[in-house]
Coordinates of C-alpha atoms in Angstrom, one line a residue:
Chain P
M688 CA -92.5 44.9 164.4
S689 CA -91.6 41.2 164.4
D690 CA -92.5 40.8 160.8
S691 CA -90.4 43.6 159.4
G692 CA -87.5 41.3 158.5
N693 CA -89.8 39.1 156.5
A694 CA -91.4 42.1 154.9
L695 CA -88.1 43.4 153.6
Q696 CA -87.4 39.9 152.4
F697 CA -90.8 39.9 150.6
I698 CA -89.9 43.2 148.9
G699 CA -86.6 41.7 147.8
D700 CA -88.2 38.5 146.5
H701 CA -91.0 40.2 144.7
T702 CA -89.5 43.3 143.2
G703 CA -91.0 42.5 139.8
L704 CA -94.5 42.3 141.2
L705 CA -94.2 45.3 143.4
W706 CA -92.7 47.4 140.6
H707 CA -95.5 46.3 138.2
L708 CA -98.1 47.3 140.8
T709 CA -96.3 50.6 141.6
V710 CA -96.5 51.5 137.9
K711 CA -100.2 50.5 137.8
H712 CA -100.7 52.6 141.0
L713 CA -99.0 55.6 139.4
E714 CA -101.0 55.1 136.2
L715 CA -104.3 55.1 138.1
T716 CA -103.1 58.2 140.1
G717 CA -102.0 60.0 136.9
A718 CA -105.2 59.3 135.0
A719 CA -107.4 60.4 137.9
M720 CA -105.2 63.5 138.5
G721 CA -105.3 64.4 134.8
I722 CA -109.1 64.2 134.6
G723 CA -109.4 65.9 137.9
L724 CA -107.1 68.8 136.8
L725 CA -109.1 69.3 133.6
I726 CA -112.3 69.6 135.7
A727 CA -111.1 71.5 138.7
L728 CA -108.6 74.1 137.4
P729 CA -110.7 75.8 134.7
I730 CA -113.7 76.1 137.0
G731 CA -111.7 77.3 140.0
I732 CA -109.6 79.8 138.1
W733 CA -112.6 81.1 136.1
L734 CA -114.8 81.6 139.2
G735 CA -111.8 83.2 141.1
H736 CA -111.2 85.5 138.2
L737 CA -114.8 86.7 138.2
H738 CA -114.9 86.8 142.0
R739 CA -118.1 84.8 141.8
G740 CA -119.4 81.6 143.2
S741 CA -117.4 81.7 146.4
F742 CA -120.1 79.6 148.2
L743 CA -119.8 76.8 145.6
A744 CA -116.0 76.9 145.3
I745 CA -115.5 76.8 149.1
S746 CA -118.3 74.4 150.1
I747 CA -117.3 71.9 147.5
S748 CA -114.1 71.2 149.5
N749 CA -116.1 70.9 152.7
V750 CA -118.5 68.4 151.1
G751 CA -115.6 66.6 149.5
R752 CA -113.9 66.2 152.9
A753 CA -117.0 64.7 154.4
L754 CA -117.0 61.9 151.7
P755 CA -115.3 58.9 153.3
S756 CA -113.2 57.3 150.5
L757 CA -114.5 53.8 151.3
A758 CA -118.1 55.0 151.3
L759 CA -117.5 56.7 147.9
I760 CA -116.0 53.4 146.6
S761 CA -119.0 51.5 147.9
F762 CA -121.5 53.8 146.2
G763 CA -119.4 53.3 143.0
V764 CA -119.6 49.5 143.4
A765 CA -123.4 49.7 143.9
V766 CA -123.9 52.0 140.8
L767 CA -121.1 51.1 138.4
G768 CA -120.1 47.7 139.6
I769 CA -116.6 46.4 140.4
G770 CA -113.9 47.6 138.0
F771 CA -111.5 50.2 136.7
L772 CA -114.3 52.7 136.0
N773 CA -115.6 52.7 139.6
A774 CA -112.1 53.2 141.0
M775 CA -111.4 56.0 138.5
V776 CA -114.7 57.8 139.2
A777 CA -114.1 57.6 143.0
L778 CA -110.6 59.0 142.6
V779 CA -111.6 61.9 140.4
I780 CA -114.4 62.8 142.7
L781 CA -111.9 62.9 145.6
A782 CA -109.3 64.8 143.7
V783 CA -111.4 67.7 142.4
P784 CA -112.5 69.5 145.6
P785 CA -109.1 70.5 147.0
M786 CA -107.8 71.6 143.6
L787 CA -110.9 73.6 142.7
T788 CA -111.1 75.3 146.1
N789 CA -107.4 76.2 146.1
A790 CA -107.5 77.5 142.6
Y791 CA -110.5 79.6 143.4
V792 CA -109.0 81.0 146.7
A793 CA -105.7 81.6 145.0
I794 CA -107.0 83.6 142.1
E795 CA -109.7 85.3 144.1
G796 CA -107.2 86.4 146.8
V797 CA -104.7 88.0 144.4
D798 CA -104.0 91.6 145.7
R799 CA -106.7 93.8 144.2
D800 CA -104.2 96.6 143.9
A801 CA -102.1 94.5 141.6
V802 CA -105.1 93.7 139.4
E803 CA -106.2 97.4 139.3
A804 CA -102.7 98.4 138.4
A805 CA -102.6 95.9 135.6
K806 CA -106.0 97.1 134.3
G807 CA -104.7 100.7 134.5
M808 CA -101.8 99.7 132.3
G809 CA -104.4 98.8 129.7
M810 CA -104.3 95.0 130.1
T811 CA -107.4 93.1 129.0
G812 CA -109.2 90.7 131.4
F813 CA -107.4 87.7 129.8
E814 CA -104.0 89.4 130.1
V815 CA -104.7 90.3 133.7
L816 CA -105.5 86.6 134.3
T817 CA -102.5 85.1 132.5
R818 CA -99.9 87.7 133.4
V819 CA -100.8 88.9 136.8
E820 CA -103.3 86.6 138.6
L821 CA -102.0 83.2 137.5
P822 CA -98.3 83.8 138.3
L823 CA -99.2 85.2 141.7
A824 CA -101.7 82.4 142.4
L825 CA -99.5 79.6 141.2
P826 CA -98.0 78.4 144.5
L827 CA -101.4 78.1 146.1
I828 CA -102.9 76.4 143.1
F829 CA -100.0 74.0 143.2
A830 CA -100.6 73.4 146.9
G831 CA -104.1 72.2 145.9
I832 CA -102.6 69.8 143.3
R833 CA -100.2 68.5 145.9
I834 CA -102.9 67.8 148.4
A835 CA -104.9 66.0 145.7
V836 CA -101.9 63.8 144.6
I837 CA -101.3 62.6 148.1
F838 CA -105.0 62.0 148.5
V839 CA -105.3 60.0 145.3
I840 CA -102.2 57.9 145.9
S841 CA -103.6 57.0 149.3
T842 CA -107.1 56.2 148.1
A843 CA -105.8 54.3 145.0
T844 CA -104.6 51.8 147.6
I845 CA -108.1 51.2 148.8
T846 CA -109.7 50.9 145.4
S847 CA -108.1 47.5 145.2
V848 CA -111.2 46.2 147.0
A849 CA -113.3 47.4 144.1
G850 CA -111.4 46.6 140.9
G851 CA -108.6 49.2 140.9
T852 CA -105.1 47.8 140.3
S853 CA -102.5 49.2 142.7
L854 CA -100.1 48.2 145.5
G855 CA -103.3 47.8 147.5
D856 CA -103.8 44.5 145.7
V857 CA -101.2 42.9 147.9
I858 CA -102.3 44.7 151.1
V859 CA -105.9 43.5 150.9
D860 CA -104.9 39.9 149.9
Q861 CA -103.3 38.5 153.0
A862 CA -104.5 35.0 152.1
T863 CA -102.2 35.0 149.1
Y864 CA -99.3 37.2 150.2
R865 CA -99.1 36.5 153.9
L866 CA -98.4 39.1 156.5
S867 CA -94.9 39.7 155.1
G868 CA -96.5 40.7 151.8
V869 CA -99.1 42.9 153.4
V870 CA -96.4 44.7 155.5
G871 CA -94.0 44.9 152.6
A872 CA -96.5 46.4 150.2
S873 CA -97.6 48.8 153.0
I874 CA -94.0 50.0 153.3
C875 CA -93.9 50.5 149.6
V876 CA -97.1 52.6 149.5
A877 CA -95.9 54.7 152.5
A878 CA -92.6 55.3 150.7
L879 CA -94.4 56.2 147.5
A880 CA -96.6 58.7 149.3
L881 CA -93.8 60.3 151.2
L882 CA -91.6 60.6 148.0
A883 CA -94.5 62.2 146.2
Q884 CA -95.0 64.6 149.1
L885 CA -91.3 65.5 149.0
L886 CA -91.2 65.9 145.3
F887 CA -94.3 68.1 145.1
T888 CA -93.2 70.2 148.1
G889 CA -89.9 70.8 146.3
L890 CA -91.7 71.7 143.1
Q891 CA -94.0 74.0 144.9
R892 CA -91.1 75.9 146.4
A893 CA -89.4 76.0 143.0
I894 CA -92.3 77.6 141.2
T895 CA -93.0 80.2 144.0
P896 CA -91.9 83.6 142.8
R897 CA -89.1 84.9 145.0
G898 CA -91.1 87.8 146.2
L899 CA -93.7 85.5 147.7
R900 CA -91.4 83.2 149.5
V901 CA -91.3 85.1 152.7
Q902 CA -95.0 84.3 153.2
S903 CA -94.3 80.6 153.5
K904 CA -92.6 81.1 156.8
R905 CA -96.0 81.8 158.4
P906 CA -97.4 79.1 160.6
V907 CA -99.5 76.5 158.8
R908 CA -103.1 77.1 159.5
L909 CA -105.9 75.1 158.1
D910 CA -109.3 76.7 157.7
T911 CA -112.6 75.1 156.8
A912 CA -113.6 78.1 154.9
S913 CA -110.4 79.4 153.3
V914 CA -107.0 78.5 152.0
A915 CA -105.5 75.1 152.4
P916 CA -101.7 75.8 152.7
A917 CA -100.9 72.2 153.5
S918 CA -103.1 69.2 153.5
T919 CA -106.7 69.4 154.4
T920 CA -108.1 66.3 152.9
T921 CA -108.5 62.8 154.2
N922 CA -106.4 59.9 153.1
Chain C
M1400 CA -123.7 32.0 149.8
S1401 CA -123.5 28.3 150.3
A1402 CA -127.0 27.6 148.9
A1403 CA -126.0 29.0 145.6
V1404 CA -123.0 26.8 145.0
F1405 CA -123.9 23.8 142.8
A1406 CA -121.6 22.0 140.4
A1407 CA -121.9 23.5 136.9
A1408 CA -124.6 25.9 138.0
P1409 CA -123.8 29.6 137.6
V1410 CA -122.8 31.2 140.9
I1411 CA -125.6 33.4 142.0
P1412 CA -125.0 35.2 145.2
S1413 CA -127.8 34.7 147.6
F1414 CA -128.7 37.7 149.7
G1415 CA -130.7 35.6 152.1
R1416 CA -134.4 35.6 152.7
G1417 CA -136.3 38.8 152.1
S1418 CA -138.3 40.8 149.6
S1419 CA -137.8 40.3 145.9
C1420 CA -136.0 43.7 145.9
V1421 CA -133.3 42.2 148.2
T1422 CA -133.0 38.9 146.3
D1423 CA -132.8 40.7 143.0
N1424 CA -130.1 43.0 144.5
K1425 CA -131.9 46.1 143.3
L1426 CA -130.1 49.4 143.9
F1427 CA -131.7 50.3 147.2
C1428 CA -134.3 48.4 149.3
W1429 CA -135.8 50.2 152.3
S1430 CA -137.2 46.9 153.5
W1431 CA -133.7 45.5 154.1
V1432 CA -132.6 48.7 155.9
R1433 CA -135.7 48.5 158.2
E1434 CA -135.1 44.8 158.9
H1435 CA -131.3 45.1 159.6
W1436 CA -131.2 48.5 161.2
G1437 CA -131.0 46.9 164.7
D1438 CA -128.7 44.0 164.1
T1439 CA -126.3 45.6 161.6
L1440 CA -126.5 49.3 160.9
S1441 CA -127.2 50.9 164.3
K1442 CA -124.5 48.7 165.9
A1443 CA -122.0 49.7 163.3
L1444 CA -123.0 53.4 163.6
V1445 CA -122.5 53.4 167.4
Q1446 CA -119.1 51.7 167.1
H1447 CA -118.1 54.2 164.5
I1448 CA -119.1 57.1 166.8
E1449 CA -117.0 55.5 169.6
L1450 CA -114.0 55.0 167.3
T1451 CA -114.2 58.7 166.2
L1452 CA -114.8 60.2 169.7
I1453 CA -111.9 58.3 171.2
A1454 CA -109.5 59.3 168.5
V1455 CA -110.5 62.9 168.4
V1456 CA -110.4 63.3 172.2
I1457 CA -107.0 61.6 172.6
G1458 CA -105.7 63.4 169.5
F1459 CA -106.8 66.7 170.8
A1460 CA -105.2 66.1 174.2
I1461 CA -101.9 65.2 172.7
S1462 CA -102.0 68.0 170.1
F1463 CA -102.9 70.6 172.8
A1464 CA -100.0 69.6 175.0
L1465 CA -97.6 69.6 172.1
A1466 CA -98.9 72.9 170.7
L1467 CA -98.6 74.6 174.1
A1468 CA -95.0 73.3 174.4
A1469 CA -94.2 74.5 170.9
Y1470 CA -95.9 77.9 171.6
R1471 CA -93.7 78.3 174.7
W1472 CA -90.5 76.9 173.1
S1473 CA -90.8 77.8 169.4
R1474 CA -87.8 75.6 168.5
L1475 CA -90.0 72.5 169.1
A1476 CA -92.5 73.5 166.5
P1477 CA -90.7 72.4 163.3
P1478 CA -89.7 68.9 164.4
I1479 CA -93.2 68.2 165.8
G1480 CA -94.8 69.5 162.7
W1481 CA -92.6 67.4 160.5
V1482 CA -93.4 64.2 162.3
A1483 CA -97.1 65.0 162.2
A1484 CA -96.9 65.7 158.5
I1485 CA -95.1 62.5 157.8
L1486 CA -97.7 60.5 159.7
Y1487 CA -100.5 62.3 157.9
T1488 CA -99.0 61.5 154.5
I1489 CA -98.8 57.7 155.0
P1490 CA -101.8 56.2 153.2
S1491 CA -104.3 55.0 155.7
L1492 CA -104.5 51.4 154.6
A1493 CA -100.8 51.1 154.9
L1494 CA -100.6 52.7 158.3
F1495 CA -103.3 50.5 159.7
Q1496 CA -101.6 47.4 158.4
L1497 CA -98.2 48.4 159.6
L1498 CA -99.6 49.0 163.1
A1499 CA -101.5 45.7 163.1
A1500 CA -98.3 43.9 162.2
V1501 CA -96.7 45.1 165.5
S1502 CA -97.0 41.9 167.5
W1503 CA -98.3 43.3 170.8
L1504 CA -101.0 45.4 169.0
G1505 CA -102.3 43.0 166.4
L1506 CA -105.7 43.2 164.8
S1507 CA -107.4 45.3 167.4
R1508 CA -109.2 48.5 168.2
T1509 CA -106.0 49.8 169.8
S1510 CA -104.1 49.5 166.5
A1511 CA -107.0 51.3 164.8
E1512 CA -107.1 54.1 167.3
I1513 CA -103.3 54.7 167.2
A1514 CA -103.5 55.2 163.5
L1515 CA -106.6 57.4 163.8
V1516 CA -105.0 59.5 166.5
S1517 CA -101.9 60.0 164.5
Y1518 CA -103.9 61.4 161.6
T1519 CA -105.5 64.0 163.8
L1520 CA -102.1 65.4 165.1
F1521 CA -101.1 67.3 161.9
V1522 CA -104.3 69.3 161.7
L1523 CA -104.9 69.8 165.4
F1524 CA -101.3 70.6 166.4
G1525 CA -101.0 73.0 163.4
N1526 CA -104.2 74.8 164.0
I1527 CA -103.9 75.1 167.8
L1528 CA -100.4 76.5 167.4
A1529 CA -101.3 78.8 164.5
G1530 CA -104.3 80.1 166.5
L1531 CA -102.1 81.0 169.4
R1532 CA -99.5 82.6 167.3
E1533 CA -102.1 84.7 165.5
V1534 CA -103.0 86.5 168.7
P1535 CA -101.9 90.1 168.1
A1536 CA -98.9 91.2 170.1
D1537 CA -100.7 94.3 171.5
V1538 CA -103.4 92.0 173.0
R1539 CA -100.7 90.0 174.8
D1540 CA -99.1 93.2 175.9
A1541 CA -102.4 94.6 177.2
A1542 CA -102.9 91.4 179.2
E1543 CA -99.5 91.7 180.6
G1544 CA -100.1 95.3 181.4
M1545 CA -103.3 94.4 183.3
G1546 CA -101.1 92.3 185.5
L1547 CA -102.0 88.9 184.2
T1548 CA -99.4 86.2 184.7
E1549 CA -98.2 84.3 181.6
W1550 CA -100.4 81.4 182.5
Q1551 CA -103.5 83.6 183.1
S1552 CA -102.9 85.4 179.9
L1553 CA -102.8 82.1 178.1
W1554 CA -106.0 80.7 179.5
R1555 CA -108.1 83.9 179.7
V1556 CA -106.9 85.8 176.6
E1557 CA -104.8 83.9 174.1
L1558 CA -106.7 80.6 174.1
P1559 CA -110.1 82.2 173.8
M1560 CA -108.8 84.3 170.9
A1561 CA -107.4 81.2 169.2
L1562 CA -110.7 79.3 169.5
P1563 CA -112.0 79.9 166.0
T1564 CA -108.8 78.5 164.5
I1565 CA -108.8 75.6 166.9
F1566 CA -112.3 74.8 166.0
A1567 CA -111.5 74.9 162.3
G1568 CA -108.9 72.3 163.0
L1569 CA -111.2 70.3 165.1
R1570 CA -113.8 70.2 162.4
I1571 CA -111.3 69.0 159.8
A1572 CA -109.8 66.4 162.2
T1573 CA -113.2 65.0 163.2
V1574 CA -114.5 64.6 159.6
T1575 CA -111.1 63.1 158.7
V1576 CA -111.4 60.5 161.4
V1577 CA -115.0 59.6 160.5
S1578 CA -113.7 59.0 157.0
L1579 CA -110.6 57.0 158.0
A1580 CA -112.5 55.0 160.6
T1581 CA -114.3 53.2 157.7
V1582 CA -110.9 52.1 156.4
A1583 CA -110.0 50.8 159.9
V1584 CA -112.2 47.8 159.2
F1585 CA -109.3 46.1 157.5
I1586 CA -107.7 45.6 160.9
D1587 CA -110.6 46.1 163.3
N1588 CA -113.9 44.6 162.3
E1589 CA -116.2 47.2 163.6
G1590 CA -117.7 50.6 162.6
L1591 CA -119.5 51.4 159.4
G1592 CA -116.6 49.9 157.5
A1593 CA -117.8 46.5 158.6
P1594 CA -121.1 46.4 156.7
I1595 CA -119.4 48.1 153.7
F1596 CA -116.7 45.5 153.7
D1597 CA -119.2 42.6 154.0
A1598 CA -121.3 44.0 151.2
L1599 CA -118.3 44.5 149.0
Q1600 CA -117.7 40.7 149.1
T1601 CA -121.1 40.0 147.6
T1602 CA -121.7 43.5 146.0
F1603 CA -125.0 43.7 147.9
K1604 CA -126.0 47.2 146.8
T1605 CA -128.5 48.2 149.5
E1606 CA -126.0 47.6 152.3
L1607 CA -123.2 49.4 150.3
I1608 CA -125.3 52.5 149.9
A1609 CA -126.9 52.4 153.4
A1610 CA -123.6 52.1 155.2
G1611 CA -121.8 54.5 153.0
A1612 CA -124.6 57.1 153.4
L1613 CA -124.5 56.7 157.2
A1614 CA -120.8 57.5 157.1
V1615 CA -121.4 60.6 155.0
L1616 CA -124.2 61.7 157.3
L1617 CA -122.2 61.1 160.4
A1618 CA -119.4 63.3 159.0
L1619 CA -121.9 66.1 158.2
V1620 CA -123.7 65.9 161.5
A1621 CA -120.4 65.9 163.5
D1622 CA -119.3 68.9 161.5
G1623 CA -122.6 70.7 162.2
L1624 CA -122.4 70.0 165.9
L1625 CA -118.9 71.4 166.1
V1626 CA -120.1 74.6 164.3
I1627 CA -122.9 74.9 166.9
A1628 CA -120.4 74.3 169.7
Q1629 CA -118.1 76.9 168.3
R1630 CA -120.9 79.5 168.2
L1631 CA -121.8 78.8 171.8
L1632 CA -118.2 79.1 172.9
T1633 CA -117.3 82.2 171.0
P1634 CA -120.4 84.5 171.3
W1635 CA -118.2 87.5 170.6
A1636 CA -117.4 86.3 167.1
R1637 CA -121.0 86.3 166.0
S1638 CA -121.4 90.0 165.4
A1639 CA -118.0 90.1 163.6
R1640 CA -119.1 87.4 161.2
S1641 CA -122.3 89.0 160.0

């Protein structure tokens, strides 16, 4: 990488700009995640609690995966025009499927015996949900959130071509920032994504009840029709 | 666009000759799609299929070899999995640009393919290995008891039993590559990303929608073909599924 020296120099010379864009990048990510969470979690948890709508809850992540991010952004540009709204809508659409499917699978898959026992103890449906199902399902729900965060950070970079403000602004503008800027900003985005991954992996471990931790030693297996223990979405 | 640039005149992007639908930049014009299927869209679609096939085939070959090694020597599994996960986490646009900045790679299909292949490893390696490890121990014991060598047991018993999990990974990897190959346009001007990228410059809606829709369709068709292939290769699973 002959340009890496220049790229590091670019990072050093433009810390203000890069920091500003990193903040914007995180704002875009946070806003999209917030809206996505409000849509995905209630639906996924509710369907899982009722053991209904498995086809919807599972196929939404398959369909979501088949939506190329750049294609989604281009539809957005055609319909909504270039700007913040288009970037936001694209990111929310990409963030919802993994969170919804994971929330559904997590709640739906809670050991039936545990649920029956809770009901036998006289818990209401709501109590079963909040005191049995949600705590047991939390790690998997969180895994879905982690997948979505990485996905949104990654795609926020690309929304720079359609009006989103992010570190991608530098990456897609080689005419202004030269190759050193493109590489420098790419290094920053990669670092941001890896840090987020580390942070959320750590958080996921921290919120996993001790009794469930043994399970995480199982090999990672991604299934088109079931749980997504790691990352099953496109960047 | 040059025709539209006059001093003091408002800049009106020109979408070339064509029907009033095209010149007015309406949401979607079939006439443009018909006219430019041959010179733009079909070419981009074929390139996109090539990009995807190359990446999935090479990615599968590498992942298969790594997974067999990790299955045999389980100590290898965590480090390989870690590297694959790190590669998978790097945002696509950044990885493409970082590879293109390597002097001997540059803006080329090779750079694009290296990035695409590296995105397949996490899913393919993980699923091939998990599929093999999920084979019940008594099945392996039975194969050994029948006198199969380790190698025979792997090819005739363990790999066939791992096929559903392997195919699940293959489906995810293929759809992922179809998606990411559109982003590859930033360093390799081909595939369905090319018409999308061109149309983004002028916000020409028909081309944005047509090329985007082709990318989505390609992902769905590829996924469907893999489902059919899996059914043909694992006839024994059919009765269990229903």
